[in-house]
Every structure is written in structure tokens, then in C-alpha cells.
mmCIF file of C-alpha atoms in Angstrom:
data_model
loop_
_atom_site.group_PDB
_atom_site.id
_atom_site.type_symbol
_atom_site.label_atom_id
_atom_site.label_comp_id
_atom_site.label_asym_id
_atom_site.label_seq_id
_atom_site.Cartn_x
_atom_site.Cartn_y
_atom_site.Cartn_z
ATOM 1 C CA UNK A 983 98.135 105.855 -274.727
ATOM 2 C CA UNK A 984 94.066 105.874 -276.456
ATOM 3 C CA UNK A 985 92.740 108.434 -273.727
ATOM 4 C CA UNK A 986 95.906 110.725 -274.473
ATOM 5 C CA UNK A 987 94.835 110.456 -278.296
ATOM 6 C CA UNK A 988 90.866 110.843 -277.990
ATOM 7 C CA UNK A 989 92.074 114.221 -275.725
ATOM 8 C CA UNK A 990 93.735 115.406 -278.529
ATOM 9 C CA UNK A 991 91.350 114.724 -281.639
ATOM 10 C CA UNK A 992 88.245 116.313 -279.006
ATOM 11 C CA UNK A 993 90.270 119.037 -279.198
ATOM 12 C CA UNK A 994 91.028 119.197 -282.393
ATOM 13 C CA UNK A 995 87.730 119.565 -283.607
ATOM 14 C CA UNK A 996 86.432 121.921 -280.854
ATOM 15 C CA UNK A 997 89.672 124.025 -282.521
ATOM 16 C CA UNK A 998 88.470 123.562 -286.061
ATOM 17 C CA UNK A 999 84.866 124.554 -285.164
ATOM 18 C CA UNK A 1000 86.118 127.216 -283.821
ATOM 19 C CA UNK A 1001 87.910 128.301 -285.901
ATOM 20 C CA UNK A 1002 85.403 127.776 -288.497
ATOM 21 C CA UNK A 1003 82.701 129.657 -286.448
ATOM 22 C CA UNK A 1004 85.079 132.780 -286.667
ATOM 23 C CA UNK A 1005 85.676 132.648 -289.938
ATOM 24 C CA UNK A 1006 81.875 132.202 -290.612
ATOM 25 C CA UNK A 1007 80.713 135.503 -288.843
ATOM 26 C CA UNK A 1008 79.081 137.625 -291.241
ATOM 27 C CA UNK A 1009 79.092 141.892 -290.742
ATOM 28 C CA UNK A 1010 74.715 140.779 -291.064
ATOM 29 C CA UNK A 1011 75.631 139.088 -287.647
ATOM 30 C CA UNK A 1012 77.512 140.920 -286.027
ATOM 31 C CA UNK A 1013 74.677 144.248 -286.979
ATOM 32 C CA UNK A 1014 72.562 141.490 -285.494
ATOM 33 C CA UNK A 1015 73.105 141.673 -282.379
ATOM 34 C CA UNK A 1016 73.625 145.195 -282.189
ATOM 35 C CA UNK A 1017 70.631 145.581 -283.063
ATOM 36 C CA UNK A 1018 68.976 142.953 -280.656
ATOM 37 C CA UNK A 1019 71.044 144.752 -278.173
ATOM 38 C CA UNK A 1020 69.684 148.247 -278.512
ATOM 39 C CA UNK A 1021 66.281 147.261 -278.792
ATOM 40 C CA UNK A 1022 66.079 144.700 -275.467
ATOM 41 C CA UNK A 1023 67.671 147.862 -273.593
ATOM 42 C CA UNK A 1024 65.150 151.471 -272.468
ATOM 43 C CA UNK A 1025 67.324 153.416 -270.210
ATOM 44 C CA UNK A 1026 70.705 154.077 -270.215
ATOM 45 C CA UNK A 1027 73.109 156.222 -268.927
ATOM 46 C CA UNK A 1028 77.324 156.452 -268.665
ATOM 47 C CA UNK A 1029 80.005 158.731 -269.377
ATOM 48 C CA UNK A 1030 81.543 159.991 -272.406
ATOM 49 C CA UNK A 1031 84.902 161.998 -274.174
ATOM 50 C CA UNK A 1032 84.787 163.562 -277.306
ATOM 51 C CA UNK A 1033 87.441 164.177 -279.530
ATOM 52 C CA UNK A 1034 86.588 167.025 -282.204
ATOM 53 C CA UNK A 1035 89.088 167.590 -285.014
ATOM 54 C CA UNK A 1036 89.044 170.749 -287.454
ATOM 55 C CA UNK A 1037 90.389 169.915 -290.539
ATOM 56 C CA UNK A 1038 89.237 173.475 -292.128
ATOM 57 C CA UNK A 1039 90.576 175.172 -289.540
ATOM 58 C CA UNK A 1040 93.740 173.385 -288.108
ATOM 59 C CA UNK A 1041 92.196 172.742 -285.185
ATOM 60 C CA UNK A 1042 92.196 169.904 -282.409
ATOM 61 C CA UNK A 1043 88.790 170.277 -279.395
ATOM 62 C CA UNK A 1044 88.387 168.140 -275.731
ATOM 63 C CA UNK A 1045 85.587 167.936 -274.079
ATOM 64 C CA UNK A 1046 83.908 165.695 -271.704
ATOM 65 C CA UNK A 1047 80.610 164.926 -270.279
ATOM 66 C CA UNK A 1048 77.773 162.533 -268.947
ATOM 67 C CA UNK A 1049 74.724 160.786 -271.418
ATOM 68 C CA UNK A 1050 71.299 159.888 -269.798
ATOM 69 C CA UNK A 1051 69.566 157.848 -272.732
ATOM 70 C CA UNK A 1052 65.704 156.221 -272.344
ATOM 71 C CA UNK A 1053 63.033 155.169 -274.735
ATOM 72 C CA UNK A 1054 59.238 155.409 -274.283
ATOM 73 C CA UNK A 1055 56.197 154.434 -276.087
ATOM 74 C CA UNK A 1056 53.702 158.022 -276.808
ATOM 75 C CA UNK A 1057 51.236 158.773 -278.731
ATOM 76 C CA UNK A 1058 51.973 160.219 -281.772
ATOM 77 C CA UNK A 1059 48.799 162.395 -282.346
ATOM 78 C CA UNK A 1060 49.279 162.796 -286.413
ATOM 79 C CA UNK A 1061 49.001 158.717 -286.648
ATOM 80 C CA UNK A 1062 47.219 158.043 -284.328
ATOM 81 C CA UNK A 1063 48.698 155.637 -282.751
ATOM 82 C CA UNK A 1064 52.090 154.215 -280.111
ATOM 83 C CA UNK A 1065 55.579 154.792 -281.174
ATOM 84 C CA UNK A 1066 58.627 155.035 -279.175
ATOM 85 C CA UNK A 1067 60.285 157.693 -278.736
ATOM 86 C CA UNK A 1068 64.060 158.475 -278.335
ATOM 87 C CA UNK A 1069 64.386 160.624 -275.387
ATOM 88 C CA UNK A 1070 68.935 161.664 -274.579
ATOM 89 C CA UNK A 1071 70.401 164.458 -272.013
ATOM 90 C CA UNK A 1072 74.542 165.029 -273.452
ATOM 91 C CA UNK A 1073 75.802 167.358 -270.362
ATOM 92 C CA UNK A 1074 79.183 169.144 -271.002
ATOM 93 C CA UNK A 1075 81.857 169.503 -267.763
ATOM 94 C CA UNK A 1076 84.659 170.743 -270.043
ATOM 95 C CA UNK A 1077 85.885 172.437 -271.705
ATOM 96 C CA UNK A 1078 81.774 174.410 -271.175
ATOM 97 C CA UNK A 1079 79.298 172.681 -269.595
ATOM 98 C CA UNK A 1080 76.792 172.745 -272.340
ATOM 99 C CA UNK A 1081 73.437 171.012 -272.388
ATOM 100 C CA UNK A 1082 71.865 169.471 -275.083
ATOM 101 C CA UNK A 1083 67.862 167.511 -273.817
ATOM 102 C CA UNK A 1084 65.775 165.927 -275.999
ATOM 103 C CA UNK A 1085 62.099 164.477 -274.820
ATOM 104 C CA UNK A 1086 62.070 162.910 -278.161
ATOM 105 C CA UNK A 1087 59.474 165.806 -279.423
ATOM 106 C CA UNK A 1088 61.224 169.353 -278.777
ATOM 107 C CA UNK A 1089 65.864 169.766 -278.797
ATOM 108 C CA UNK A 1090 66.857 171.690 -275.992
ATOM 109 C CA UNK A 1091 70.722 172.977 -276.826
ATOM 110 C CA UNK A 1092 71.996 175.125 -273.562
ATOM 111 C CA UNK A 1093 75.204 177.835 -274.253
ATOM 112 C CA UNK A 1094 76.471 179.322 -270.776
ATOM 113 C CA UNK A 1095 78.226 180.720 -271.657
ATOM 114 C CA UNK A 1096 76.892 182.650 -275.137
ATOM 115 C CA UNK A 1097 73.835 182.513 -272.889
ATOM 116 C CA UNK A 1098 71.143 181.858 -275.406
ATOM 117 C CA UNK A 1099 69.254 177.951 -276.055
ATOM 118 C CA UNK A 1100 68.863 176.685 -279.212
ATOM 119 C CA UNK A 1101 65.018 174.934 -279.362
ATOM 120 C CA UNK A 1102 64.217 172.973 -282.363
ATOM 121 C CA UNK A 1103 61.028 171.447 -282.715
ATOM 122 C CA UNK A 1104 60.344 168.250 -283.631
ATOM 123 C CA UNK A 1105 56.962 167.829 -284.837
ATOM 124 C CA UNK A 1106 57.489 170.053 -287.255
ATOM 125 C CA UNK A 1107 59.788 167.002 -289.515
ATOM 126 C CA UNK A 1108 55.741 164.970 -289.407
ATOM 127 C CA UNK A 1109 55.573 163.950 -293.327
ATOM 128 C CA UNK A 1110 58.812 165.754 -294.053
ATOM 129 C CA UNK A 1111 62.388 164.421 -294.807
ATOM 130 C CA UNK A 1112 64.293 166.457 -292.588
ATOM 131 C CA UNK A 1113 67.974 165.803 -291.672
ATOM 132 C CA UNK A 1114 69.099 167.009 -288.097
ATOM 133 C CA UNK A 1115 71.116 164.583 -287.165
ATOM 134 C CA UNK A 1116 74.155 165.919 -287.363
ATOM 135 C CA UNK A 1117 73.228 168.757 -285.192
ATOM 136 C CA UNK A 1118 73.663 166.500 -282.504
ATOM 137 C CA UNK A 1119 76.171 164.089 -281.383
ATOM 138 C CA UNK A 1120 76.037 161.196 -281.902
ATOM 139 C CA UNK A 1121 72.059 161.237 -282.649
ATOM 140 C CA UNK A 1122 72.105 159.019 -285.566
ATOM 141 C CA UNK A 1123 72.306 156.534 -282.481
ATOM 142 C CA UNK A 1124 68.436 156.568 -282.148
ATOM 143 C CA UNK A 1125 69.182 154.783 -285.728
ATOM 144 C CA UNK A 1126 70.733 152.081 -283.967
ATOM 145 C CA UNK A 1127 67.828 149.408 -283.650
ATOM 146 C CA UNK A 1128 67.720 149.033 -287.810
ATOM 147 C CA UNK A 1129 71.003 150.134 -289.403
ATOM 148 C CA UNK A 1130 69.860 148.788 -292.497
ATOM 149 C CA UNK A 1131 66.718 151.433 -292.411
ATOM 150 C CA UNK A 1132 68.690 154.223 -292.482
ATOM 151 C CA UNK A 1133 72.357 153.332 -293.834
ATOM 152 C CA UNK A 1134 74.018 151.483 -296.241
ATOM 153 C CA UNK A 1135 75.883 149.412 -294.020
ATOM 154 C CA UNK A 1136 79.358 147.425 -294.655
ATOM 155 C CA UNK A 1137 82.857 146.308 -292.510
ATOM 156 C CA UNK A 1138 85.168 149.473 -292.307
ATOM 157 C CA UNK A 1139 87.522 150.861 -294.621
ATOM 158 C CA UNK A 1140 90.659 150.319 -295.321
ATOM 159 C CA UNK A 1141 90.098 147.538 -291.782
ATOM 160 C CA UNK A 1142 87.692 146.615 -290.367
ATOM 161 C CA UNK A 1143 89.190 145.636 -286.885
ATOM 162 C CA UNK A 1144 90.750 148.214 -284.716
ATOM 163 C CA UNK A 1145 94.083 147.015 -282.494
ATOM 164 C CA UNK A 1146 92.263 144.777 -279.628
ATOM 165 C CA UNK A 1147 89.996 142.741 -282.929
ATOM 166 C CA UNK A 1148 86.769 145.216 -281.478
ATOM 167 C CA UNK A 1149 84.563 145.098 -285.103
ATOM 168 C CA UNK A 1150 84.614 148.785 -286.718
ATOM 169 C CA UNK A 1151 81.957 149.424 -289.047
ATOM 170 C CA UNK A 1152 80.855 151.983 -291.552
ATOM 171 C CA UNK A 1153 77.443 153.663 -292.011
ATOM 172 C CA UNK A 1154 77.259 155.586 -295.009
ATOM 173 C CA UNK A 1155 73.596 157.343 -295.592
ATOM 174 C CA UNK A 1156 70.862 156.494 -297.998
ATOM 175 C CA UNK A 1157 70.264 160.238 -297.967
ATOM 176 C CA UNK A 1158 71.579 163.389 -297.565
ATOM 177 C CA UNK A 1159 72.368 164.025 -293.095
ATOM 178 C CA UNK A 1160 73.668 167.846 -292.716
ATOM 179 C CA UNK A 1161 76.990 167.057 -291.719
ATOM 180 C CA UNK A 1162 77.705 163.085 -292.178
ATOM 181 C CA UNK A 1163 79.130 162.141 -294.829
ATOM 182 C CA UNK A 1164 80.304 159.149 -292.759
ATOM 183 C CA UNK A 1165 80.197 157.020 -289.715
ATOM 184 C CA UNK A 1166 82.363 154.689 -288.526
ATOM 185 C CA UNK A 1167 80.358 152.908 -285.338
ATOM 186 C CA UNK A 1168 83.589 150.103 -282.956
ATOM 187 C CA UNK A 1169 81.388 146.786 -281.242
ATOM 188 C CA UNK A 1170 83.236 144.873 -278.894
ATOM 189 C CA UNK A 1171 84.534 141.764 -280.562
ATOM 190 C CA UNK A 1172 82.793 139.579 -277.664
ATOM 191 C CA UNK A 1173 79.463 140.900 -278.603
ATOM 192 C CA UNK A 1174 78.544 137.892 -280.402
ATOM 193 C CA UNK A 1175 78.192 136.251 -276.650
ATOM 194 C CA UNK A 1176 77.964 139.196 -274.974
ATOM 195 C CA UNK A 1177 73.900 139.608 -272.721
ATOM 196 C CA UNK A 1178 71.289 141.279 -273.743
ATOM 197 C CA UNK A 1179 72.094 143.769 -272.047
ATOM 198 C CA UNK A 1180 75.257 144.933 -272.926
ATOM 199 C CA UNK A 1181 75.707 148.594 -274.997
ATOM 200 C CA UNK A 1182 77.168 147.440 -277.864
ATOM 201 C CA UNK A 1183 78.872 150.819 -279.359
ATOM 202 C CA UNK A 1184 81.863 151.105 -277.610
ATOM 203 C CA UNK A 1185 83.140 154.603 -279.702
ATOM 204 C CA UNK A 1186 81.542 156.524 -283.269
ATOM 205 C CA UNK A 1187 83.353 158.261 -285.044
ATOM 206 C CA UNK A 1188 80.949 161.086 -288.155
ATOM 207 C CA UNK A 1189 82.596 163.095 -290.817
ATOM 208 C CA UNK A 1190 81.354 165.177 -292.408
ATOM 209 C CA UNK A 1191 82.068 166.410 -296.609
ATOM 210 C CA UNK A 1192 84.698 168.543 -295.616
ATOM 211 C CA UNK A 1193 87.042 166.011 -293.584
ATOM 212 C CA UNK A 1194 86.756 167.878 -290.114
ATOM 213 C CA UNK A 1195 85.970 164.556 -287.749
ATOM 214 C CA UNK A 1196 83.929 163.607 -284.200
ATOM 215 C CA UNK A 1197 84.964 161.073 -282.102
ATOM 216 C CA UNK A 1198 83.036 160.063 -279.001
ATOM 217 C CA UNK A 1199 84.297 156.973 -276.863
ATOM 218 C CA UNK A 1200 81.051 155.772 -274.360
ATOM 219 C CA UNK A 1201 82.065 154.646 -270.518
ATOM 220 C CA UNK A 1202 81.147 153.616 -267.834
ATOM 221 C CA UNK A 1203 77.870 152.612 -269.665
ATOM 222 C CA UNK A 1204 74.506 151.789 -267.219
ATOM 223 C CA UNK A 1205 71.451 149.715 -268.503
ATOM 224 C CA UNK A 1206 69.308 150.781 -265.929
ATOM 225 C CA UNK A 1207 66.170 149.417 -268.118
ATOM 226 C CA UNK A 1208 65.503 146.624 -270.301
ATOM 227 C CA UNK A 1209 62.303 145.373 -272.390
ATOM 228 C CA UNK A 1210 62.800 142.298 -270.850
ATOM 229 C CA UNK A 1211 64.102 143.215 -267.013
ATOM 230 C CA UNK A 1212 61.423 146.820 -267.612
ATOM 231 C CA UNK A 1213 59.175 145.477 -264.236
ATOM 232 C CA UNK A 1214 61.726 144.184 -261.683
ATOM 233 C CA UNK A 1215 63.534 147.555 -263.165
ATOM 234 C CA UNK A 1216 60.697 149.868 -262.367
ATOM 235 C CA UNK A 1217 59.896 148.417 -258.976
ATOM 236 C CA UNK A 1218 63.938 148.656 -257.573
ATOM 237 C CA UNK A 1219 63.895 152.423 -259.464
ATOM 238 C CA UNK A 1220 66.738 151.422 -261.763
ATOM 239 C CA UNK A 1221 65.610 153.920 -264.024
ATOM 240 C CA UNK A 1222 65.361 157.204 -265.024
ATOM 241 C CA UNK A 1223 62.376 159.937 -264.624
ATOM 242 C CA UNK A 1224 60.590 161.685 -267.479
ATOM 243 C CA UNK A 1225 61.321 164.636 -266.327
ATOM 244 C CA UNK A 1226 65.665 164.793 -266.496
ATOM 245 C CA UNK A 1227 63.944 165.384 -270.731
ATOM 246 C CA UNK A 1228 62.093 168.555 -270.304
ATOM 247 C CA UNK A 1229 63.805 171.750 -269.935
ATOM 248 C CA UNK A 1230 63.549 175.163 -269.007
ATOM 249 C CA UNK A 1231 65.562 177.086 -270.055
ATOM 250 C CA UNK A 1232 66.740 179.962 -267.347
ATOM 251 C CA UNK A 1233 65.931 184.163 -267.266
ATOM 252 C CA UNK A 1234 67.903 186.148 -268.920
ATOM 253 C CA UNK A 1235 69.188 183.847 -271.813
ATOM 254 C CA UNK A 1236 68.279 184.022 -276.146
ATOM 255 C CA UNK A 1237 65.910 182.218 -277.352
ATOM 256 C CA UNK A 1238 67.367 180.592 -281.102
ATOM 257 C CA UNK A 1239 64.748 178.550 -282.793
ATOM 258 C CA UNK A 1240 66.032 178.026 -286.437
ATOM 259 C CA UNK A 1241 64.461 175.981 -288.972
ATOM 260 C CA UNK A 1242 65.201 173.029 -288.962
ATOM 261 C CA UNK A 1243 68.140 171.923 -292.189
ATOM 262 C CA UNK A 1244 65.679 170.314 -294.738
ATOM 263 C CA UNK A 1245 67.534 166.496 -296.854
ATOM 264 C CA UNK A 1246 67.224 167.549 -300.718
#
């Protein structure tokens, strides 16, 4: 009887502690974990489903594809010091093929259907306020390592959880970003206990000032390299080659170099 009583008291204490811990979980706790995991991840690949709702045209567009992502430390010749460079490749497979590739210095956007390649020179942004993030879906994800620097971070409104209990965080740009009014990211409800190599974002939703929305759902994310296992990952060949983030436009395509849209 005493044993049963002790067991019940112990269970009660555990339940109270668990409830108190859950209740005490703050937005800062979740944000810090998101930033920590992102900083630890060096390279990953996966798939995505994209839904764009064009409110002004009353139209919904669906797309799917593959994403590859890599960070590397490279010399910034302007500042004469090593800086983290973010490289990515968005490869759309449906409904039409297209590619968005960046080596951290240049962005190439290839539209085979139109036989056009848009090229943005990111080195022109040195010492300037350039807001090109809205021109590339999901490009804001490069800020996940320091969210408070670029955004005003708050719980999602009208709710801070989705139907599965995952966290919803709203990001409001501190300075103007083209085609971006606010961003919602969904973070796994288990993120606080997830390993440091867990990619922290399940979905992202970007709204512009006209109410148009672009939602990206990430799937099959495979982390290939992390800061704490970089050497082992490279020995196993579990990383992404740098040359996949450079692009040579095919022959007989129109090359377009539009100016970057700058913040005001």
C-alpha cells in the first residue's frame, strides 16, 4: 500500500513537472533551438511542395521539386575576412521545369519554357541595403541562424499552434523586403527534444502586401553534413559538391540581368 502511494506521489510530481515545463516554454526557447539547429546544419537536400495563391488574380498555382542547400566559409575580398556563404538550388519538376541556383555570389533563374535566364549579381549588394529576398522563394531561410537580426519575431496570430500542435512563428521584416509583408514558419512540436541535426522548419508561408501567399512544405529532408560531424561526413562523401551551385546557361537562351530591387 505504501509502495502504491509512493508510486502515485512520484507520478503526480512527474506530471506536475512536465506540465510546468511545457507551460514555461517561451517563444525565445523555440527560436533559440531553431537557430541552433540551423547553425549546426552545413548541407541538406530534400523535396518541397509549393502552393502560390494569387489573390489579385483569384488563382492557385501548385509546384513541386527538389532543394539542395549548403553553407561554406569563403573569403570576402571586400572585407578581407572569411564569411559564411549560403548556396542553394531549387529545381522545379512540375508543372513546368525551372531552376533557381546560387553560389552565394550570383543567382541564376532558368526558365526552359521561355528559354530565358535571369542573372542577379549579389556582389553588387556590398555596403548597400538590397532587398532581393522576395524574388527567390524561401530565400529568407538563410536568415534562420539569427532571426531577430532581420525580423521582428512573435508567435503566430491568430494561433501559435497548428492542428498537430506544431509551433507557428510569425516573422515581420525590420526593413522592407520586396514582395514580403510577413512570414509564418511552422516548427515541429518536438523541436526542443530533437537532435541538433534536425532541420527545424516544416513549412513556410510568405504573404505580400497584396495578400498573395506562397506556401512551401518541406519533405524528405536529409541532412548530409553538420558542424559537429563535418569531418566524418566528408570522409563518407555525404556532402554536396560546390560545382552543383554554379550554372552555365545553355546556348540559344536570352540572358537577362535586371537590377536588384533596393530597400528604401
